[in-house]
């Protein structure tokens, strides 16, 4: 779930790479833009129920990366 802020796939990849420098993220030319357009959705139903985001995307990614570093699998 998102906070409603729209970011591009490449921006998301940059956040993941910043949190996990060893991440190997690859793109096929022309596919990122299509994914950007398909990922839009409305949060109005969640917000009408009182839902609010508690963690910013960059903080959530960093937290998850730290968790992965502590838990081998």
mmCIF file of N, CA, C and O in Angstrom:
data_model
loop_
_atom_site.group_PDB
_atom_site.id
_atom_site.type_symbol
_atom_site.label_atom_id
_atom_site.label_comp_id
_atom_site.label_asym_id
_atom_site.label_seq_id
_atom_site.Cartn_x
_atom_site.Cartn_y
_atom_site.Cartn_z
ATOM 1 N N UNK A 1 0.850 -1.172 0.000
ATOM 2 C CA UNK A 1 0.000 0.000 0.000
ATOM 3 C C UNK A 1 0.890 1.228 0.000
ATOM 4 O O UNK A 1 1.937 1.246 0.627
ATOM 5 N N UNK A 2 0.453 2.248 -0.631
ATOM 6 C CA UNK A 2 1.220 3.470 -0.799
ATOM 7 C C UNK A 2 0.605 4.624 -0.013
ATOM 8 O O UNK A 2 -0.505 4.502 0.506
ATOM 9 N N UNK A 3 1.302 5.718 0.024
ATOM 10 C CA UNK A 3 0.738 6.918 0.649
ATOM 11 C C UNK A 3 0.039 7.791 -0.384
ATOM 12 O O UNK A 3 -0.437 8.864 -0.084
ATOM 13 N N UNK A 4 -0.031 7.312 -1.609
ATOM 14 C CA UNK A 4 -0.674 8.057 -2.667
ATOM 15 C C UNK A 4 0.278 8.866 -3.516
ATOM 16 O O UNK A 4 -0.113 9.428 -4.522
ATOM 17 N N UNK A 5 1.532 8.943 -3.109
ATOM 18 C CA UNK A 5 2.528 9.657 -3.888
ATOM 19 C C UNK A 5 2.917 8.800 -5.083
ATOM 20 O O UNK A 5 3.236 7.632 -4.926
ATOM 21 N N UNK A 6 2.871 9.393 -6.251
ATOM 22 C CA UNK A 6 3.218 8.661 -7.460
ATOM 23 C C UNK A 6 4.710 8.816 -7.739
ATOM 24 O O UNK A 6 5.216 9.929 -7.823
ATOM 25 N N UNK A 7 5.417 7.706 -7.813
ATOM 26 C CA UNK A 7 6.825 7.735 -8.213
ATOM 27 C C UNK A 7 7.001 6.785 -9.383
ATOM 28 O O UNK A 7 6.210 5.867 -9.582
ATOM 29 N N UNK A 8 8.015 6.991 -10.131
ATOM 30 C CA UNK A 8 8.315 6.152 -11.289
ATOM 31 C C UNK A 8 9.069 4.906 -10.845
ATOM 32 O O UNK A 8 9.704 4.881 -9.798
ATOM 33 N N UNK A 9 8.985 3.883 -11.673
ATOM 34 C CA UNK A 9 9.679 2.625 -11.389
ATOM 35 C C UNK A 9 11.171 2.870 -11.209
ATOM 36 O O UNK A 9 11.797 2.312 -10.308
ATOM 37 N N UNK A 10 11.752 3.739 -12.025
ATOM 38 C CA UNK A 10 13.182 4.027 -11.904
ATOM 39 C C UNK A 10 13.508 4.694 -10.573
ATOM 40 O O UNK A 10 14.565 4.442 -9.983
ATOM 41 N N UNK A 11 12.600 5.543 -10.072
ATOM 42 C CA UNK A 11 12.803 6.165 -8.762
ATOM 43 C C UNK A 11 12.729 5.119 -7.650
ATOM 44 O O UNK A 11 13.513 5.154 -6.697
ATOM 45 N N UNK A 12 11.801 4.181 -7.787
ATOM 46 C CA UNK A 12 11.694 3.093 -6.817
ATOM 47 C C UNK A 12 12.963 2.248 -6.830
ATOM 48 O O UNK A 12 13.499 1.887 -5.780
ATOM 49 N N UNK A 13 13.461 1.953 -8.009
ATOM 50 C CA UNK A 13 14.703 1.189 -8.126
ATOM 51 C C UNK A 13 15.857 1.923 -7.453
ATOM 52 O O UNK A 13 16.697 1.305 -6.793
ATOM 53 N N UNK A 14 15.897 3.235 -7.585
ATOM 54 C CA UNK A 14 16.955 4.017 -6.938
ATOM 55 C C UNK A 14 16.842 3.942 -5.422
ATOM 56 O O UNK A 14 17.856 3.826 -4.723
ATOM 57 N N UNK A 15 15.617 3.974 -4.881
ATOM 58 C CA UNK A 15 15.424 3.837 -3.432
ATOM 59 C C UNK A 15 15.888 2.466 -2.943
ATOM 60 O O UNK A 15 16.549 2.344 -1.906
ATOM 61 N N UNK A 16 15.539 1.428 -3.692
ATOM 62 C CA UNK A 16 15.948 0.071 -3.315
ATOM 63 C C UNK A 16 17.468 -0.064 -3.381
ATOM 64 O O UNK A 16 18.098 -0.615 -2.473
ATOM 65 N N UNK A 17 18.067 0.462 -4.438
ATOM 66 C CA UNK A 17 19.518 0.384 -4.593
ATOM 67 C C UNK A 17 20.236 1.164 -3.489
ATOM 68 O O UNK A 17 21.275 0.729 -2.996
ATOM 69 N N UNK A 18 19.679 2.295 -3.071
ATOM 70 C CA UNK A 18 20.282 3.069 -1.981
ATOM 71 C C UNK A 18 20.249 2.281 -0.678
ATOM 72 O O UNK A 18 21.204 2.319 0.107
ATOM 73 N N UNK A 19 19.163 1.554 -0.438
ATOM 74 C CA UNK A 19 19.026 0.779 0.793
ATOM 75 C C UNK A 19 19.776 -0.548 0.718
ATOM 76 O O UNK A 19 20.254 -1.056 1.733
ATOM 77 N N UNK A 20 19.861 -1.115 -0.465
ATOM 78 C CA UNK A 20 20.522 -2.410 -0.695
ATOM 79 C C UNK A 20 21.479 -2.259 -1.872
ATOM 80 O O UNK A 20 21.128 -2.599 -3.004
ATOM 81 N N UNK A 21 22.681 -1.756 -1.624
ATOM 82 C CA UNK A 21 23.614 -1.520 -2.733
ATOM 83 C C UNK A 21 23.918 -2.763 -3.572
ATOM 84 O O UNK A 21 24.271 -2.648 -4.735
ATOM 85 N N UNK A 22 23.751 -3.939 -2.988
ATOM 86 C CA UNK A 22 24.041 -5.158 -3.740
ATOM 87 C C UNK A 22 22.859 -5.611 -4.605
ATOM 88 O O UNK A 22 22.972 -6.607 -5.326
ATOM 89 N N UNK A 23 21.747 -4.886 -4.550
ATOM 90 C CA UNK A 23 20.573 -5.257 -5.355
ATOM 91 C C UNK A 23 20.916 -5.186 -6.840
ATOM 92 O O UNK A 23 21.535 -4.239 -7.299
ATOM 93 N N UNK A 24 20.515 -6.190 -7.565
ATOM 94 C CA UNK A 24 20.773 -6.254 -9.003
ATOM 95 C C UNK A 24 19.448 -6.030 -9.724
ATOM 96 O O UNK A 24 18.709 -6.971 -9.992
ATOM 97 N N UNK A 25 19.150 -4.774 -10.001
ATOM 98 C CA UNK A 25 17.884 -4.418 -10.637
ATOM 99 C C UNK A 25 18.145 -4.143 -12.105
ATOM 100 O O UNK A 25 18.990 -3.330 -12.450
ATOM 101 N N UNK A 26 17.411 -4.839 -12.954
ATOM 102 C CA UNK A 26 17.585 -4.683 -14.406
ATOM 103 C C UNK A 26 16.254 -4.356 -15.044
ATOM 104 O O UNK A 26 15.216 -4.817 -14.608
ATOM 105 N N UNK A 27 16.315 -3.573 -16.099
ATOM 106 C CA UNK A 27 15.118 -3.190 -16.832
ATOM 107 C C UNK A 27 15.271 -3.571 -18.292
ATOM 108 O O UNK A 27 16.354 -3.500 -18.848
ATOM 109 N N UNK A 28 14.159 -3.918 -18.903
ATOM 110 C CA UNK A 28 14.101 -4.118 -20.334
ATOM 111 C C UNK A 28 13.684 -2.780 -20.932
ATOM 112 O O UNK A 28 12.706 -2.190 -20.467
ATOM 113 N N UNK A 29 14.388 -2.271 -21.912
ATOM 114 C CA UNK A 29 14.031 -0.972 -22.487
ATOM 115 C C UNK A 29 12.549 -0.901 -22.867
ATOM 116 O O UNK A 29 12.006 -1.838 -23.447
ATOM 117 N N UNK A 30 11.911 0.201 -22.462
ATOM 118 C CA UNK A 30 10.518 0.426 -22.812
ATOM 119 C C UNK A 30 9.503 -0.151 -21.852
ATOM 120 O O UNK A 30 8.328 0.153 -21.934
ATOM 121 N N UNK A 31 9.915 -0.971 -20.916
ATOM 122 C CA UNK A 31 8.961 -1.607 -20.019
ATOM 123 C C UNK A 31 8.646 -0.769 -18.785
ATOM 124 O O UNK A 31 7.565 -0.853 -18.238
ATOM 125 N N UNK A 32 9.575 0.049 -18.311
ATOM 126 C CA UNK A 32 9.357 0.815 -17.079
ATOM 127 C C UNK A 32 8.190 1.782 -17.231
ATOM 128 O O UNK A 32 7.382 1.933 -16.327
ATOM 129 N N UNK A 33 8.063 2.442 -18.370
ATOM 130 C CA UNK A 33 6.980 3.401 -18.560
ATOM 131 C C UNK A 33 5.623 2.700 -18.518
ATOM 132 O O UNK A 33 4.680 3.198 -17.910
ATOM 133 N N UNK A 34 5.510 1.546 -19.107
ATOM 134 C CA UNK A 34 4.248 0.804 -19.077
ATOM 135 C C UNK A 34 3.892 0.425 -17.652
ATOM 136 O O UNK A 34 2.736 0.524 -17.241
ATOM 137 N N UNK A 35 4.877 0.014 -16.876
ATOM 138 C CA UNK A 35 4.627 -0.345 -15.479
ATOM 139 C C UNK A 35 4.191 0.877 -14.691
ATOM 140 O O UNK A 35 3.309 0.793 -13.837
ATOM 141 N N UNK A 36 4.789 2.036 -14.949
ATOM 142 C CA UNK A 36 4.389 3.265 -14.277
ATOM 143 C C UNK A 36 2.909 3.548 -14.504
ATOM 144 O O UNK A 36 2.185 3.908 -13.588
ATOM 145 N N UNK A 37 2.450 3.383 -15.728
ATOM 146 C CA UNK A 37 1.071 3.702 -16.066
ATOM 147 C C UNK A 37 0.093 2.678 -15.495
ATOM 148 O O UNK A 37 -1.039 3.011 -15.181
ATOM 149 N N UNK A 38 0.513 1.450 -15.303
ATOM 150 C CA UNK A 38 -0.365 0.410 -14.797
ATOM 151 C C UNK A 38 -0.461 0.412 -13.280
ATOM 152 O O UNK A 38 -1.335 -0.212 -12.708
ATOM 153 N N UNK A 39 0.437 1.113 -12.598
ATOM 154 C CA UNK A 39 0.506 1.045 -11.143
ATOM 155 C C UNK A 39 -0.362 2.086 -10.439
ATOM 156 O O UNK A 39 -0.368 2.151 -9.228
ATOM 157 N N UNK A 40 -1.095 2.892 -11.176
ATOM 158 C CA UNK A 40 -1.910 3.923 -10.556
ATOM 159 C C UNK A 40 -3.208 3.330 -10.007
ATOM 160 O O UNK A 40 -3.865 2.548 -10.653
ATOM 161 N N UNK A 41 -3.550 3.716 -8.786
ATOM 162 C CA UNK A 41 -4.825 3.298 -8.218
ATOM 163 C C UNK A 41 -5.259 4.326 -7.185
ATOM 164 O O UNK A 41 -4.471 5.130 -6.720
ATOM 165 N N UNK A 42 -6.503 4.283 -6.800
ATOM 166 C CA UNK A 42 -7.073 5.275 -5.904
ATOM 167 C C UNK A 42 -7.065 4.764 -4.463
ATOM 168 O O UNK A 42 -7.359 3.601 -4.200
ATOM 169 N N UNK A 43 -6.769 5.668 -3.562
ATOM 170 C CA UNK A 43 -6.797 5.342 -2.138
ATOM 171 C C UNK A 43 -8.039 5.890 -1.453
ATOM 172 O O UNK A 43 -8.146 5.844 -0.233
ATOM 173 N N UNK A 44 -8.980 6.398 -2.235
ATOM 174 C CA UNK A 44 -10.141 7.062 -1.642
ATOM 175 C C UNK A 44 -10.939 6.137 -0.722
ATOM 176 O O UNK A 44 -11.412 6.572 0.332
ATOM 177 N N UNK A 45 -11.094 4.867 -1.083
ATOM 178 C CA UNK A 45 -11.850 3.946 -0.227
ATOM 179 C C UNK A 45 -11.133 3.739 1.106
ATOM 180 O O UNK A 45 -11.763 3.754 2.169
ATOM 181 N N UNK A 46 -9.802 3.564 1.055
ATOM 182 C CA UNK A 46 -9.057 3.391 2.300
ATOM 183 C C UNK A 46 -9.119 4.650 3.159
ATOM 184 O O UNK A 46 -9.329 4.589 4.369
ATOM 185 N N UNK A 47 -8.945 5.785 2.539
ATOM 186 C CA UNK A 47 -8.976 7.054 3.281
ATOM 187 C C UNK A 47 -10.360 7.313 3.881
ATOM 188 O O UNK A 47 -10.468 7.854 4.982
ATOM 189 N N UNK A 48 -11.416 6.905 3.191
ATOM 190 C CA UNK A 48 -12.770 7.099 3.731
ATOM 191 C C UNK A 48 -12.990 6.265 4.994
ATOM 192 O O UNK A 48 -13.849 6.588 5.811
ATOM 193 N N UNK A 49 -12.209 5.220 5.155
ATOM 194 C CA UNK A 49 -12.282 4.389 6.360
ATOM 195 C C UNK A 49 -11.321 4.865 7.449
ATOM 196 O O UNK A 49 -11.201 4.235 8.487
ATOM 197 N N UNK A 50 -10.607 5.960 7.170
ATOM 198 C CA UNK A 50 -9.701 6.516 8.166
ATOM 199 C C UNK A 50 -8.269 6.052 8.052
ATOM 200 O O UNK A 50 -7.436 6.386 8.906
ATOM 201 N N UNK A 51 -7.958 5.283 7.017
ATOM 202 C CA UNK A 51 -6.584 4.793 6.861
ATOM 203 C C UNK A 51 -5.648 5.932 6.516
ATOM 204 O O UNK A 51 -5.981 6.822 5.742
ATOM 205 N N UNK A 52 -4.481 5.910 7.140
ATOM 206 C CA UNK A 52 -3.418 6.849 6.822
ATOM 207 C C UNK A 52 -2.101 6.092 6.828
ATOM 208 O O UNK A 52 -1.906 5.201 7.661
ATOM 209 N N UNK A 53 -1.183 6.446 5.940
ATOM 210 C CA UNK A 53 0.119 5.772 5.950
ATOM 211 C C UNK A 53 0.885 6.133 7.218
ATOM 212 O O UNK A 53 0.772 7.242 7.736
ATOM 213 N N UNK A 54 1.641 5.164 7.747
ATOM 214 C CA UNK A 54 2.445 5.403 8.944
ATOM 215 C C UNK A 54 3.931 5.461 8.643
ATOM 216 O O UNK A 54 4.701 5.943 9.451
ATOM 217 N N UNK A 55 4.324 4.925 7.500
ATOM 218 C CA UNK A 55 5.738 4.848 7.155
ATOM 219 C C UNK A 55 5.920 5.367 5.731
ATOM 220 O O UNK A 55 5.210 4.933 4.821
ATOM 221 N N UNK A 56 6.862 6.277 5.549
ATOM 222 C CA UNK A 56 7.171 6.768 4.206
ATOM 223 C C UNK A 56 7.837 5.649 3.407
ATOM 224 O O UNK A 56 8.472 4.755 3.982
ATOM 225 N N UNK A 57 7.694 5.700 2.108
ATOM 226 C CA UNK A 57 8.222 4.640 1.253
ATOM 227 C C UNK A 57 9.720 4.432 1.456
ATOM 228 O O UNK A 57 10.171 3.301 1.650
ATOM 229 N N UNK A 58 10.509 5.505 1.430
ATOM 230 C CA UNK A 58 11.956 5.353 1.585
ATOM 231 C C UNK A 58 12.321 4.772 2.948
ATOM 232 O O UNK A 58 13.197 3.917 3.052
ATOM 233 N N UNK A 59 11.614 5.176 3.998
ATOM 234 C CA UNK A 59 11.877 4.634 5.330
ATOM 235 C C UNK A 59 11.476 3.158 5.409
ATOM 236 O O UNK A 59 12.164 2.350 6.038
ATOM 237 N N UNK A 60 10.378 2.798 4.759
ATOM 238 C CA UNK A 60 9.934 1.403 4.743
ATOM 239 C C UNK A 60 10.914 0.503 4.008
ATOM 240 O O UNK A 60 11.211 -0.611 4.452
ATOM 241 N N UNK A 61 11.426 0.981 2.892
ATOM 242 C CA UNK A 61 12.417 0.204 2.139
ATOM 243 C C UNK A 61 13.690 0.043 2.952
ATOM 244 O O UNK A 61 14.248 -1.052 3.038
ATOM 245 N N UNK A 62 14.140 1.115 3.587
ATOM 246 C CA UNK A 62 15.350 1.044 4.414
ATOM 247 C C UNK A 62 15.154 0.095 5.590
ATOM 248 O O UNK A 62 16.051 -0.695 5.926
ATOM 249 N N UNK A 63 13.987 0.147 6.211
ATOM 250 C CA UNK A 63 13.687 -0.747 7.334
ATOM 251 C C UNK A 63 13.676 -2.208 6.887
ATOM 252 O O UNK A 63 14.210 -3.091 7.560
ATOM 253 N N UNK A 64 13.067 -2.469 5.744
ATOM 254 C CA UNK A 64 13.019 -3.830 5.210
ATOM 255 C C UNK A 64 14.412 -4.321 4.848
ATOM 256 O O UNK A 64 14.766 -5.471 5.125
ATOM 257 N N UNK A 65 15.225 -3.447 4.273
ATOM 258 C CA UNK A 65 16.604 -3.823 3.932
ATOM 259 C C UNK A 65 17.391 -4.173 5.194
ATOM 260 O O UNK A 65 18.154 -5.146 5.213
ATOM 261 N N UNK A 66 17.196 -3.405 6.261
ATOM 262 C CA UNK A 66 17.868 -3.690 7.526
ATOM 263 C C UNK A 66 17.397 -5.025 8.089
ATOM 264 O O UNK A 66 18.196 -5.821 8.602
ATOM 265 N N UNK A 67 16.097 -5.304 7.981
ATOM 266 C CA UNK A 67 15.565 -6.578 8.446
ATOM 267 C C UNK A 67 16.178 -7.737 7.660
ATOM 268 O O UNK A 67 16.569 -8.747 8.238
ATOM 269 N N UNK A 68 16.248 -7.579 6.335
ATOM 270 C CA UNK A 68 16.856 -8.629 5.509
ATOM 271 C C UNK A 68 18.302 -8.878 5.881
ATOM 272 O O UNK A 68 18.758 -10.021 5.888
ATOM 273 N N UNK A 69 19.026 -7.819 6.226
ATOM 274 C CA UNK A 69 20.436 -7.966 6.608
ATOM 275 C C UNK A 69 20.574 -8.750 7.912
ATOM 276 O O UNK A 69 21.565 -9.462 8.107
ATOM 277 N N UNK A 70 19.591 -8.657 8.787
ATOM 278 C CA UNK A 70 19.633 -9.373 10.081
ATOM 279 C C UNK A 70 19.120 -10.802 9.985
ATOM 280 O O UNK A 70 19.345 -11.603 10.874
ATOM 281 N N UNK A 71 18.381 -11.125 8.952
ATOM 282 C CA UNK A 71 17.745 -12.443 8.834
ATOM 283 C C UNK A 71 18.173 -13.128 7.537
ATOM 284 O O UNK A 71 17.692 -12.779 6.466
ATOM 285 N N UNK A 72 19.054 -14.069 7.652
ATOM 286 C CA UNK A 72 19.463 -14.791 6.455
ATOM 287 C C UNK A 72 18.399 -15.831 6.099
ATOM 288 O O UNK A 72 17.749 -16.395 6.959
ATOM 289 N N UNK A 73 18.253 -16.074 4.833
ATOM 290 C CA UNK A 73 17.302 -17.088 4.388
ATOM 291 C C UNK A 73 17.760 -17.728 3.125
ATOM 292 O O UNK A 73 18.687 -17.419 2.511
#
